[in-house]
mmCIF file of C-alpha atoms (C1' of nucleotides) in Angstrom:
data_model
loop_
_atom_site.group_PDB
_atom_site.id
_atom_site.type_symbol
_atom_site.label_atom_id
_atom_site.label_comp_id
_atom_site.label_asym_id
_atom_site.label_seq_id
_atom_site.Cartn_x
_atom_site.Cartn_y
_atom_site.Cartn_z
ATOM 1 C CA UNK B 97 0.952 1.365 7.529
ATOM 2 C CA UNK B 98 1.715 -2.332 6.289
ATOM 3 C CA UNK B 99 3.652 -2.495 3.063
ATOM 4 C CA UNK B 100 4.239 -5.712 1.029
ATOM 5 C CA UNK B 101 6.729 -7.525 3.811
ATOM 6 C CA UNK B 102 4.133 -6.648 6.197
ATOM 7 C CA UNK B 103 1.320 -8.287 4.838
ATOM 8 C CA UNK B 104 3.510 -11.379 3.577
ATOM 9 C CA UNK B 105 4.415 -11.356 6.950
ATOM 10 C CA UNK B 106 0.912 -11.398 8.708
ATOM 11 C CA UNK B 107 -0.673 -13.496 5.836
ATOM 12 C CA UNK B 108 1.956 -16.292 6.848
ATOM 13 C CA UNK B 109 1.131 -16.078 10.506
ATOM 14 C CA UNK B 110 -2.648 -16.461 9.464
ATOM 15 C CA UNK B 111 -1.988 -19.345 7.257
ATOM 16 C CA UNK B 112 -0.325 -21.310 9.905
ATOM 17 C CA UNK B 113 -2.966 -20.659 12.574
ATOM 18 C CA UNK B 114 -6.347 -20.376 10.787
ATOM 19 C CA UNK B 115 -5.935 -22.779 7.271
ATOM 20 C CA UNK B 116 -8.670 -25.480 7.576
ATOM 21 C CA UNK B 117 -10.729 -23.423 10.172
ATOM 22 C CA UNK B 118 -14.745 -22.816 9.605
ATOM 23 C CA UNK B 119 -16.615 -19.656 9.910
ATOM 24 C CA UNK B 120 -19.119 -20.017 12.924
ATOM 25 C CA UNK B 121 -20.169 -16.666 12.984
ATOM 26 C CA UNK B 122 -19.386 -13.032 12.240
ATOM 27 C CA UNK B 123 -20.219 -9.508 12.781
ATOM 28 C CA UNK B 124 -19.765 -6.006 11.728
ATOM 29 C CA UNK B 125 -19.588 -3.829 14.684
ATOM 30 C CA UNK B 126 -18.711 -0.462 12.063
ATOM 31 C CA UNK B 127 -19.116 -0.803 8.494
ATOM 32 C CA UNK B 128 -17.558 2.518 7.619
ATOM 33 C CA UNK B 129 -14.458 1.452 5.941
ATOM 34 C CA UNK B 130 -12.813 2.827 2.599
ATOM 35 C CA UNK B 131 -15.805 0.593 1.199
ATOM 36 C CA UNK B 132 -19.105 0.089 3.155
ATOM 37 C CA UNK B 133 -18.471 -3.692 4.525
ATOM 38 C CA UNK B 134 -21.745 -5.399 3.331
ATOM 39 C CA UNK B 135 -22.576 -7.397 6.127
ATOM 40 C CA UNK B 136 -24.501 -9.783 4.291
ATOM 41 C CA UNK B 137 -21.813 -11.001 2.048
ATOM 42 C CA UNK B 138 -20.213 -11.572 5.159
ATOM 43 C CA UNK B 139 -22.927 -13.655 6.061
ATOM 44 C CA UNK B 140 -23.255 -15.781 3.346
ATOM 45 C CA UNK B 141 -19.890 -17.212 4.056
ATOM 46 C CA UNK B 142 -21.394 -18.450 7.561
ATOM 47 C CA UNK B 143 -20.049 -22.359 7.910
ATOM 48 C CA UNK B 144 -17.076 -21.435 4.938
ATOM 49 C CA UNK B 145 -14.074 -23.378 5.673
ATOM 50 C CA UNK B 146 -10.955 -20.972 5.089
ATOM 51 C CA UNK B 147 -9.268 -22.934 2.594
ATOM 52 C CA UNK B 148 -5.637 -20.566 1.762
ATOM 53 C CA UNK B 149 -4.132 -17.737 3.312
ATOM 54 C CA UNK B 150 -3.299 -15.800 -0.438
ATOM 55 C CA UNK B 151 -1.625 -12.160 -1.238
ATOM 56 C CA UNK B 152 -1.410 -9.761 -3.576
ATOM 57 C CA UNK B 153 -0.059 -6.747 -3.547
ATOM 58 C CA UNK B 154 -0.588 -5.326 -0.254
ATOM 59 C CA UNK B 155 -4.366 -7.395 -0.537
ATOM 60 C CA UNK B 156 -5.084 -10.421 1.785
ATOM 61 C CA UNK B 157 -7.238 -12.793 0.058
ATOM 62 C CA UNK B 158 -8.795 -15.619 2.410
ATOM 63 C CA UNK B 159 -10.130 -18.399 0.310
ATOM 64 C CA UNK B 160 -13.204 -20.110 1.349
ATOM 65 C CA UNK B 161 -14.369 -23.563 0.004
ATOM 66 C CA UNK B 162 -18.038 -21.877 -1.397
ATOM 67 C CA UNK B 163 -16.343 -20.518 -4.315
ATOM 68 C CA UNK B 164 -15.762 -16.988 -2.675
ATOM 69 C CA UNK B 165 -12.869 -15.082 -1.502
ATOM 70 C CA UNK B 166 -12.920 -12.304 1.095
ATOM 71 C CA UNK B 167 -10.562 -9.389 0.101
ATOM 72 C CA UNK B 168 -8.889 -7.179 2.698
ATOM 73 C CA UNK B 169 -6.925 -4.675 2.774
ATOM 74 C CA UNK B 170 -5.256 -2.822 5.913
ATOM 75 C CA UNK B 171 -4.421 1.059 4.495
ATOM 76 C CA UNK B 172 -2.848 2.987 6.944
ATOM 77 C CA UNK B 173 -3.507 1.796 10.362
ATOM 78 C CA UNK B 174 -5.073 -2.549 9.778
ATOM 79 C CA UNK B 175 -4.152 -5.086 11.719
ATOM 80 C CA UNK B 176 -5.536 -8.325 11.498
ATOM 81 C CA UNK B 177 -5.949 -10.156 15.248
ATOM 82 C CA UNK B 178 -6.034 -13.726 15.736
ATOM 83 C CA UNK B 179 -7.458 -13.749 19.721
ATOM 84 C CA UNK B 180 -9.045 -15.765 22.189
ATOM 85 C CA UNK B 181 -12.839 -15.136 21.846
ATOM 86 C CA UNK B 182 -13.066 -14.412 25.656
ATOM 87 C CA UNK B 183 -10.605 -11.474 25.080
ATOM 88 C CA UNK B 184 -12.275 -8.376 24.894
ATOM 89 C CA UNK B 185 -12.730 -6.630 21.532
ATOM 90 C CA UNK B 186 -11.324 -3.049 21.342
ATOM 91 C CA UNK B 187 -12.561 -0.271 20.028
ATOM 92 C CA UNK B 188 -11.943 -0.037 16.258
ATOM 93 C CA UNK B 189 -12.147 -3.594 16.279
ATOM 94 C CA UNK B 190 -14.885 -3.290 12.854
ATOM 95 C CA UNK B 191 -15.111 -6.673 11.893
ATOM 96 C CA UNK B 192 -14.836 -10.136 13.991
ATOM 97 C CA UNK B 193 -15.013 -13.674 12.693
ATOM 98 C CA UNK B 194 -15.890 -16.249 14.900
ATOM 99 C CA UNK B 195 -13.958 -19.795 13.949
ATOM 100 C CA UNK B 196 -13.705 -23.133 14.980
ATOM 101 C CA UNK B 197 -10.212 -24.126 14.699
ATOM 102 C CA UNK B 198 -9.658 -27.755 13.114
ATOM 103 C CA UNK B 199 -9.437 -29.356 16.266
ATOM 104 C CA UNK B 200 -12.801 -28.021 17.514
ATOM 105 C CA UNK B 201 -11.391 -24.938 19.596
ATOM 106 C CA UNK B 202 -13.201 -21.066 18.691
ATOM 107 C CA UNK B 203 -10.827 -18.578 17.680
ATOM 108 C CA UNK B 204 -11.467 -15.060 16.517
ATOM 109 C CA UNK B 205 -10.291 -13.193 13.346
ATOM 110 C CA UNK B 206 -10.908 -9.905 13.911
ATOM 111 C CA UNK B 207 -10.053 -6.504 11.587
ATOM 112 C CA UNK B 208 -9.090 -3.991 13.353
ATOM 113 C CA UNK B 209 -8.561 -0.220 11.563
ATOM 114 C CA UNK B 210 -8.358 2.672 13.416
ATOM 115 C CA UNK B 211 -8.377 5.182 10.695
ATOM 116 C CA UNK B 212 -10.795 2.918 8.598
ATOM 117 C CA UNK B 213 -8.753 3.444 5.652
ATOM 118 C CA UNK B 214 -8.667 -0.649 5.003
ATOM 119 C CA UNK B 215 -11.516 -2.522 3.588
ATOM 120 C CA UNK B 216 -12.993 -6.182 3.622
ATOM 121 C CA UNK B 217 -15.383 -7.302 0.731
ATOM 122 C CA UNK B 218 -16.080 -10.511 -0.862
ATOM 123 C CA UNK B 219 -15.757 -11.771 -4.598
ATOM 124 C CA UNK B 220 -15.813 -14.859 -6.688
ATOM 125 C CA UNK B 221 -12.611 -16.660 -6.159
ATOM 126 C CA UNK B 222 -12.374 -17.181 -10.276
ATOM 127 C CA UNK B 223 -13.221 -13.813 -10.702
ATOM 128 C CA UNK B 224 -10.161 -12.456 -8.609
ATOM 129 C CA UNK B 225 -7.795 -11.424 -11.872
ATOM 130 C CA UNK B 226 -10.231 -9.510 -13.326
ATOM 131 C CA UNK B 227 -11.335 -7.859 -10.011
ATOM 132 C CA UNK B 228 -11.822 -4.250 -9.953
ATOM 133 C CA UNK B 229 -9.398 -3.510 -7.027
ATOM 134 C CA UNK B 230 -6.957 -6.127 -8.415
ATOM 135 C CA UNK B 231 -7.319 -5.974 -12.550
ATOM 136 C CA UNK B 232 -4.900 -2.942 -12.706
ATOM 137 C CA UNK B 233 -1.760 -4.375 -10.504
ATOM 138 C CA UNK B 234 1.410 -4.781 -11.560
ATOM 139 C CA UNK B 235 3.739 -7.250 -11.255
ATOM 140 C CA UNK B 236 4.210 -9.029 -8.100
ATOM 141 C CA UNK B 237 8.471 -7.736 -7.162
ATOM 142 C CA UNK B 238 9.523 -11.334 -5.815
ATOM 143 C CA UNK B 239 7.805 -13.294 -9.419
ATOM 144 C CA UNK B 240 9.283 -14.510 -12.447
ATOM 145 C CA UNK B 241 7.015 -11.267 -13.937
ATOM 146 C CA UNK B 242 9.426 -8.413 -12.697
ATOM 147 C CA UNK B 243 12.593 -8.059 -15.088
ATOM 148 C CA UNK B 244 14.554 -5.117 -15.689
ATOM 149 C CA UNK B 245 12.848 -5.321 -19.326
ATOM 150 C CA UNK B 246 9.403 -4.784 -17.940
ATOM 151 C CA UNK B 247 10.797 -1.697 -15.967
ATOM 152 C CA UNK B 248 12.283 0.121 -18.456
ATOM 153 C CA UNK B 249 9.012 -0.224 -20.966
ATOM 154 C CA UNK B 250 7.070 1.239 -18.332
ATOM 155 C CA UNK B 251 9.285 3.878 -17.639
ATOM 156 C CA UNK B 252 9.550 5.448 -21.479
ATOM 157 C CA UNK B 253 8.030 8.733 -21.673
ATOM 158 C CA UNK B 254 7.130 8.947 -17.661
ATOM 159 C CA UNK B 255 8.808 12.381 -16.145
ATOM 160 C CA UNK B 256 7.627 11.451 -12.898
ATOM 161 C CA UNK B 257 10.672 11.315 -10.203
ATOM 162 C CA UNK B 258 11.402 7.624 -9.823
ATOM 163 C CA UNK B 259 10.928 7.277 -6.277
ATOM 164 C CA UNK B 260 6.728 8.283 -7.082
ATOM 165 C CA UNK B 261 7.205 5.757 -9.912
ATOM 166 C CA UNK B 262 8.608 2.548 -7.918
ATOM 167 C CA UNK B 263 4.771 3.724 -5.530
ATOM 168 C CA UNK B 264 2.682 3.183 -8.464
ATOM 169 C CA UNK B 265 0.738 0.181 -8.447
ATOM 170 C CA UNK B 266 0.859 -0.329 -11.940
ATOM 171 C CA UNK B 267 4.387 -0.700 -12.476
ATOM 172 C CA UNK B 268 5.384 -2.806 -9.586
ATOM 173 C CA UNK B 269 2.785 -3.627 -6.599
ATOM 174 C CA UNK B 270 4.230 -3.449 -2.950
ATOM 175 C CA UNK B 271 6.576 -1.073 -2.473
ATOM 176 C CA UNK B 272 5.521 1.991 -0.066
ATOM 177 C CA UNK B 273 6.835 5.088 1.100
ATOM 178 C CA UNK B 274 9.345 3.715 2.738
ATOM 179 C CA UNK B 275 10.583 0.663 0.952
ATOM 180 C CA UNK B 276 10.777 3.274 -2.213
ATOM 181 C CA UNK B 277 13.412 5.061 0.254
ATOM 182 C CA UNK B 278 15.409 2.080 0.919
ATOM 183 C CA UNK B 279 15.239 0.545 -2.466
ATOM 184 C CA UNK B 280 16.901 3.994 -4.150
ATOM 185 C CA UNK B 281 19.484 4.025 -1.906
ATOM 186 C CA UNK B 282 20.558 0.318 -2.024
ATOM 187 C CA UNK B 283 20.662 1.146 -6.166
ATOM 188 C CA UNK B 284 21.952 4.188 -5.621
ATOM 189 C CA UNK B 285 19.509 6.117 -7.657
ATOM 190 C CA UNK B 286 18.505 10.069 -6.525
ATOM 191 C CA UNK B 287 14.899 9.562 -5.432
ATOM 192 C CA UNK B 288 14.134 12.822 -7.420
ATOM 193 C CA UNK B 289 15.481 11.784 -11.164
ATOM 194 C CA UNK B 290 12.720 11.481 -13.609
ATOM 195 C CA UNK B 291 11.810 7.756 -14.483
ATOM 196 C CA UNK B 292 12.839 8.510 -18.558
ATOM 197 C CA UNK B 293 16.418 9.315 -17.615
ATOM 198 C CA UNK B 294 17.404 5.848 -16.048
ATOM 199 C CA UNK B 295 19.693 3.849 -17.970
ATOM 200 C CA UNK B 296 18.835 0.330 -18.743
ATOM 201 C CA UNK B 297 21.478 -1.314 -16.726
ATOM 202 C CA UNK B 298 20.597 0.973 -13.641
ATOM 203 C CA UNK B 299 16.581 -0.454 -13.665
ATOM 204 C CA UNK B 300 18.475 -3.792 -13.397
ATOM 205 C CA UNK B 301 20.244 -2.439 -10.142
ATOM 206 C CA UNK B 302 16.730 -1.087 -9.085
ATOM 207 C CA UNK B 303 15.160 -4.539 -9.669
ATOM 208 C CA UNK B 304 17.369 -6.385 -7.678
ATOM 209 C CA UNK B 305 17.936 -4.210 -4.588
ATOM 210 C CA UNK B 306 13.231 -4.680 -4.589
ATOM 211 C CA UNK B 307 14.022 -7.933 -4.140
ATOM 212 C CA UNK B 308 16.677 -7.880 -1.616
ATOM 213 C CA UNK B 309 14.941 -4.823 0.301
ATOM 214 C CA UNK B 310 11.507 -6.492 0.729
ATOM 215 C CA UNK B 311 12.997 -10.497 1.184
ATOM 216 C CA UNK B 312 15.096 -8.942 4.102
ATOM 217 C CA UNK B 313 12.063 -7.201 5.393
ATOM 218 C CA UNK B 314 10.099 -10.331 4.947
ATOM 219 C CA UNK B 315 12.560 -12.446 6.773
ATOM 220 C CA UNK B 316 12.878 -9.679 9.261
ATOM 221 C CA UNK B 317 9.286 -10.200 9.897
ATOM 222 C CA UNK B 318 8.130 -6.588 8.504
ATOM 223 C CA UNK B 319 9.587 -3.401 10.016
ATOM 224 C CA UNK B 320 7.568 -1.773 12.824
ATOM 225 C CA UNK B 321 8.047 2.351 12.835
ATOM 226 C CA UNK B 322 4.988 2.717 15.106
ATOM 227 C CA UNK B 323 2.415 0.690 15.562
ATOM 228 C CA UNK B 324 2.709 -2.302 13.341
ATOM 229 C CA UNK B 325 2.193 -5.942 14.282
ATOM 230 C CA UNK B 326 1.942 -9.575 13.046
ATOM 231 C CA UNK B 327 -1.057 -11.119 13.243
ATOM 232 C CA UNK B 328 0.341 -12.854 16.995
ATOM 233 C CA UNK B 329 0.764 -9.250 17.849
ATOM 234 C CA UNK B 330 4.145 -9.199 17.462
ATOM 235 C CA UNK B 331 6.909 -6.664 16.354
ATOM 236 C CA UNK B 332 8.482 -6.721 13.126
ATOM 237 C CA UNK B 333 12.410 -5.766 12.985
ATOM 238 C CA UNK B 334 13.573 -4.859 10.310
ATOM 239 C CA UNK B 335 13.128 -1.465 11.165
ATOM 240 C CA UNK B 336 16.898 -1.612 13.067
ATOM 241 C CA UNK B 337 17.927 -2.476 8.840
ATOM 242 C CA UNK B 338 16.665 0.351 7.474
ATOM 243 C CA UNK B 339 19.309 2.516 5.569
ATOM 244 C CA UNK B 340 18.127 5.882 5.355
ATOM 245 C CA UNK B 341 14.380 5.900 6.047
ATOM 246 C CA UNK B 342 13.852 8.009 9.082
ATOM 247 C CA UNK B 343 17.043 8.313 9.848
ATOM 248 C CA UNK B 344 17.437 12.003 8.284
ATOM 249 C CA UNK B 345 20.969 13.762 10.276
ATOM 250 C CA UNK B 346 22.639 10.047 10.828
ATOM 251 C CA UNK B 347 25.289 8.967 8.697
ATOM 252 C CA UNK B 348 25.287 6.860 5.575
ATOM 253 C CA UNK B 349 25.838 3.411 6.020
ATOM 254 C CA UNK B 350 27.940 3.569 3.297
ATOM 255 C CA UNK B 351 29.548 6.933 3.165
ATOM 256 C CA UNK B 352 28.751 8.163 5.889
ATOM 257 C CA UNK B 353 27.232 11.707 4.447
ATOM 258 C CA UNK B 354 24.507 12.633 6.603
ATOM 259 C CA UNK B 355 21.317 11.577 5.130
ATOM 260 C CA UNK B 356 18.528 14.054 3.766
ATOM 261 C CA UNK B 357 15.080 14.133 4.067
ATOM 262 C CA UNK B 358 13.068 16.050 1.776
ATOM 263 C CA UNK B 359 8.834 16.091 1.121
ATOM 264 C CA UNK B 360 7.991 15.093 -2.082
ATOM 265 C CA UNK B 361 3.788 15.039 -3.195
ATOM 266 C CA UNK B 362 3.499 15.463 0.578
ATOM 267 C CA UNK B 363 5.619 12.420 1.212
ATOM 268 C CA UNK B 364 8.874 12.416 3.581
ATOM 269 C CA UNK B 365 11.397 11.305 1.504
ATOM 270 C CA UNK B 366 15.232 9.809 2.903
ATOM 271 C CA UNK B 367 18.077 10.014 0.708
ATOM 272 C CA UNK B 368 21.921 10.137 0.552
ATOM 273 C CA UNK B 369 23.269 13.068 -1.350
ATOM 274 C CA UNK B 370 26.449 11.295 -2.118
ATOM 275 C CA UNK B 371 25.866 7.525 -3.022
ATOM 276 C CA UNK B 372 22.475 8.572 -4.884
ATOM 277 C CA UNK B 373 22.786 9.942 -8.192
ATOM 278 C "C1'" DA K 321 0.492 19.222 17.550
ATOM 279 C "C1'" DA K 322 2.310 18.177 13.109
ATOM 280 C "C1'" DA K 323 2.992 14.121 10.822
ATOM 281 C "C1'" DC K 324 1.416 9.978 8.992
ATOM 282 C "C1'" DA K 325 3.561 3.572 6.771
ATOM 283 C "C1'" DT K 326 -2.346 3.901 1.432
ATOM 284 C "C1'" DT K 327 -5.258 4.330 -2.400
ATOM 285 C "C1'" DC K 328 -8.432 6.480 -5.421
ATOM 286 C "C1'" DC K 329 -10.316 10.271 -7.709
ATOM 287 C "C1'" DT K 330 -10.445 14.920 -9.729
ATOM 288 C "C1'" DG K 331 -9.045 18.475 -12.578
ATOM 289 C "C1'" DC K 332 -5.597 20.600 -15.234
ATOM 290 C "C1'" DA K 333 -1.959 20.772 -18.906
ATOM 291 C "C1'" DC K 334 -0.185 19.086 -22.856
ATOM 292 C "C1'" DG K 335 0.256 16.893 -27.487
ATOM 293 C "C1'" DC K 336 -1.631 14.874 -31.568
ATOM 294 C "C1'" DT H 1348 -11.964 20.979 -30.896
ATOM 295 C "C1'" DG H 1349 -11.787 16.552 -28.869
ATOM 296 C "C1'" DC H 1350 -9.543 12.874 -26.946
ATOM 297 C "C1'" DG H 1351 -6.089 10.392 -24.337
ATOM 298 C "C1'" DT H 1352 -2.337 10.510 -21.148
ATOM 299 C "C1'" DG H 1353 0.373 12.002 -17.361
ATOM 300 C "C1'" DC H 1354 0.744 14.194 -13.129
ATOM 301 C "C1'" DA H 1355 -0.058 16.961 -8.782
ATOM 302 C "C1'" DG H 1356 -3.023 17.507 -5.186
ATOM 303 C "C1'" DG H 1357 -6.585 16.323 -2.172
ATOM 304 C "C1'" DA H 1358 -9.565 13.460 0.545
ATOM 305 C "C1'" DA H 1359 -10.866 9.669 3.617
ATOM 306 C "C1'" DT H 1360 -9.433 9.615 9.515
ATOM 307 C "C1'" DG H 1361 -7.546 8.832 14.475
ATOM 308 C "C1'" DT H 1362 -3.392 8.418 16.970
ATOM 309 C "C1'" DT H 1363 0.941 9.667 18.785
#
DNA sequence: AAACATTCCTGCACGC
DNA sequence: TGCGTGCAGGAATGTT
């Protein structure tokens, strides 16, 4: 579900409400997630204060002052809740921390995931670089670390359509099915032409249309297709912004060519015939 | 009821 | 042949 805008987005809400809180308690009501949660980690962090709200790539990291991070990850269907502790918990709600908020009030965190594709795992906070999950990202797309340079040295020699390329992790973290979309057609690159046939100055136009797609998206507080929200439960709208992605039969914004979908490795991709070359 | 916003792994093909 | 790399496909699963 969440891409990098959503995270960013949820992270922030987190990091306003929870920064400074302490772990009172916590349980694991279904451990089954795309790694077993090991409940006693969890447990060892009992009485942690939650020292930073961090990201990367479409990872949470929550910092804790005993030298460990918890890492967590929403795949296709997370959300994160921040709720009253007299609300009910629902269903797939998998894992709940129980916090005291800095001015003494409880507050839950709580994971929900129903398609347990998401995960939540601890690891030394100094140990975080070299990480297993995290030692083979990318470049973060809003740092100082993504240039046009970078792009078109990882690009030599790949034949994979660009649109699978801008997906991989290892080139540029962040950007999902359907940022990829709306990135191509702000640059106004075909979503199907092989990442070895891009012209320097054209990974330049990529590059910058990442950054404008996903700060848009960030400011627009995520975009919500389905079932998306903030960690305050609320909607995220950039979805109203998007250019082509699911929009396949309305017109270009910008030539007004109806735009095409097409499935490529079993992913819908949106394009305009026209502006994308 | 077919589609699905993520990631990781497998196995195959290819080139040196 | 053996190795490394690149790539497509599949799997994990519940909801709408």
């Amino acid at each position: 579900m969440p891409e990098l805008p959503e995270v960013e987005t949820i992270r922030r809400g987190l990091a306003g409400r929870l920064t400074g809180s302490r772990i009172v308690a916590v349980e694991v009501r279904d451990p089954r997630l795309r790694l077993p949660v090991r409940e006693r980690d969890l447990r060892a962090l009992l009485g942690a204060r939650l020292v930073a709200f961090d990201r990367r790539a479409k990872y949470l990291l929550v910092r804790t002052d005993l030298g460990r991070t918890i890492i967590i990850h929403l795949g296709m269907s997370g959300r994160m809740v921040s709720a009253d502790p007299s609300d009910s918990l629902q269903r797939h709600d998998h894992v709940v921390w129980r916090l005291r908020l800095n001015g003494g009030a409880g507050e839950d965190l709580r994971f929900r995931d129903p398609r347990r594709f998401g995960l939540v795992v601890t690891a030394r906070t100094g140990g975080l670089p070299r990480h297993p999950l995290l030692r083979r990202l990318g470049p973060e797309p809003l740092s100082d670390g993504f240039d046009a340079a970078t792009l078109v040295r990882s690009a030599a020699r790949r034949r994979v359509a660009v649109k699978a390329f801008l997906m991989d992790p290892a080139v540029v973290v962040g950007i999902g099915n359907i940022y990829a979309s709306e990135v191509l057609w702000r640059a106004g690159v075909h979503p199907r032409r092989r990442a070895d046939r891009i012209a320097p100055v054209r990974w330049e136009r990529i590059r910058e249309a990442c950054v404008q797609v996903l700060s848009e998206a960030i400011a627009a507080g995520g975009t919500t297709l389905r079932d998306y929200r903030n960690a305050d439960g609320a909607l995220g709208t950039f979805a109203v912004a998007l250019s082509v992605y699911d929009r396949a039969g309305r017109p270009c914004r910008r030539c007004a060519t109806a735009i095409r979908r097409t499935v490529d490795g079993g992913r819908a991709t949106y394009y305009c015939a026209r502006c994308q070359r």
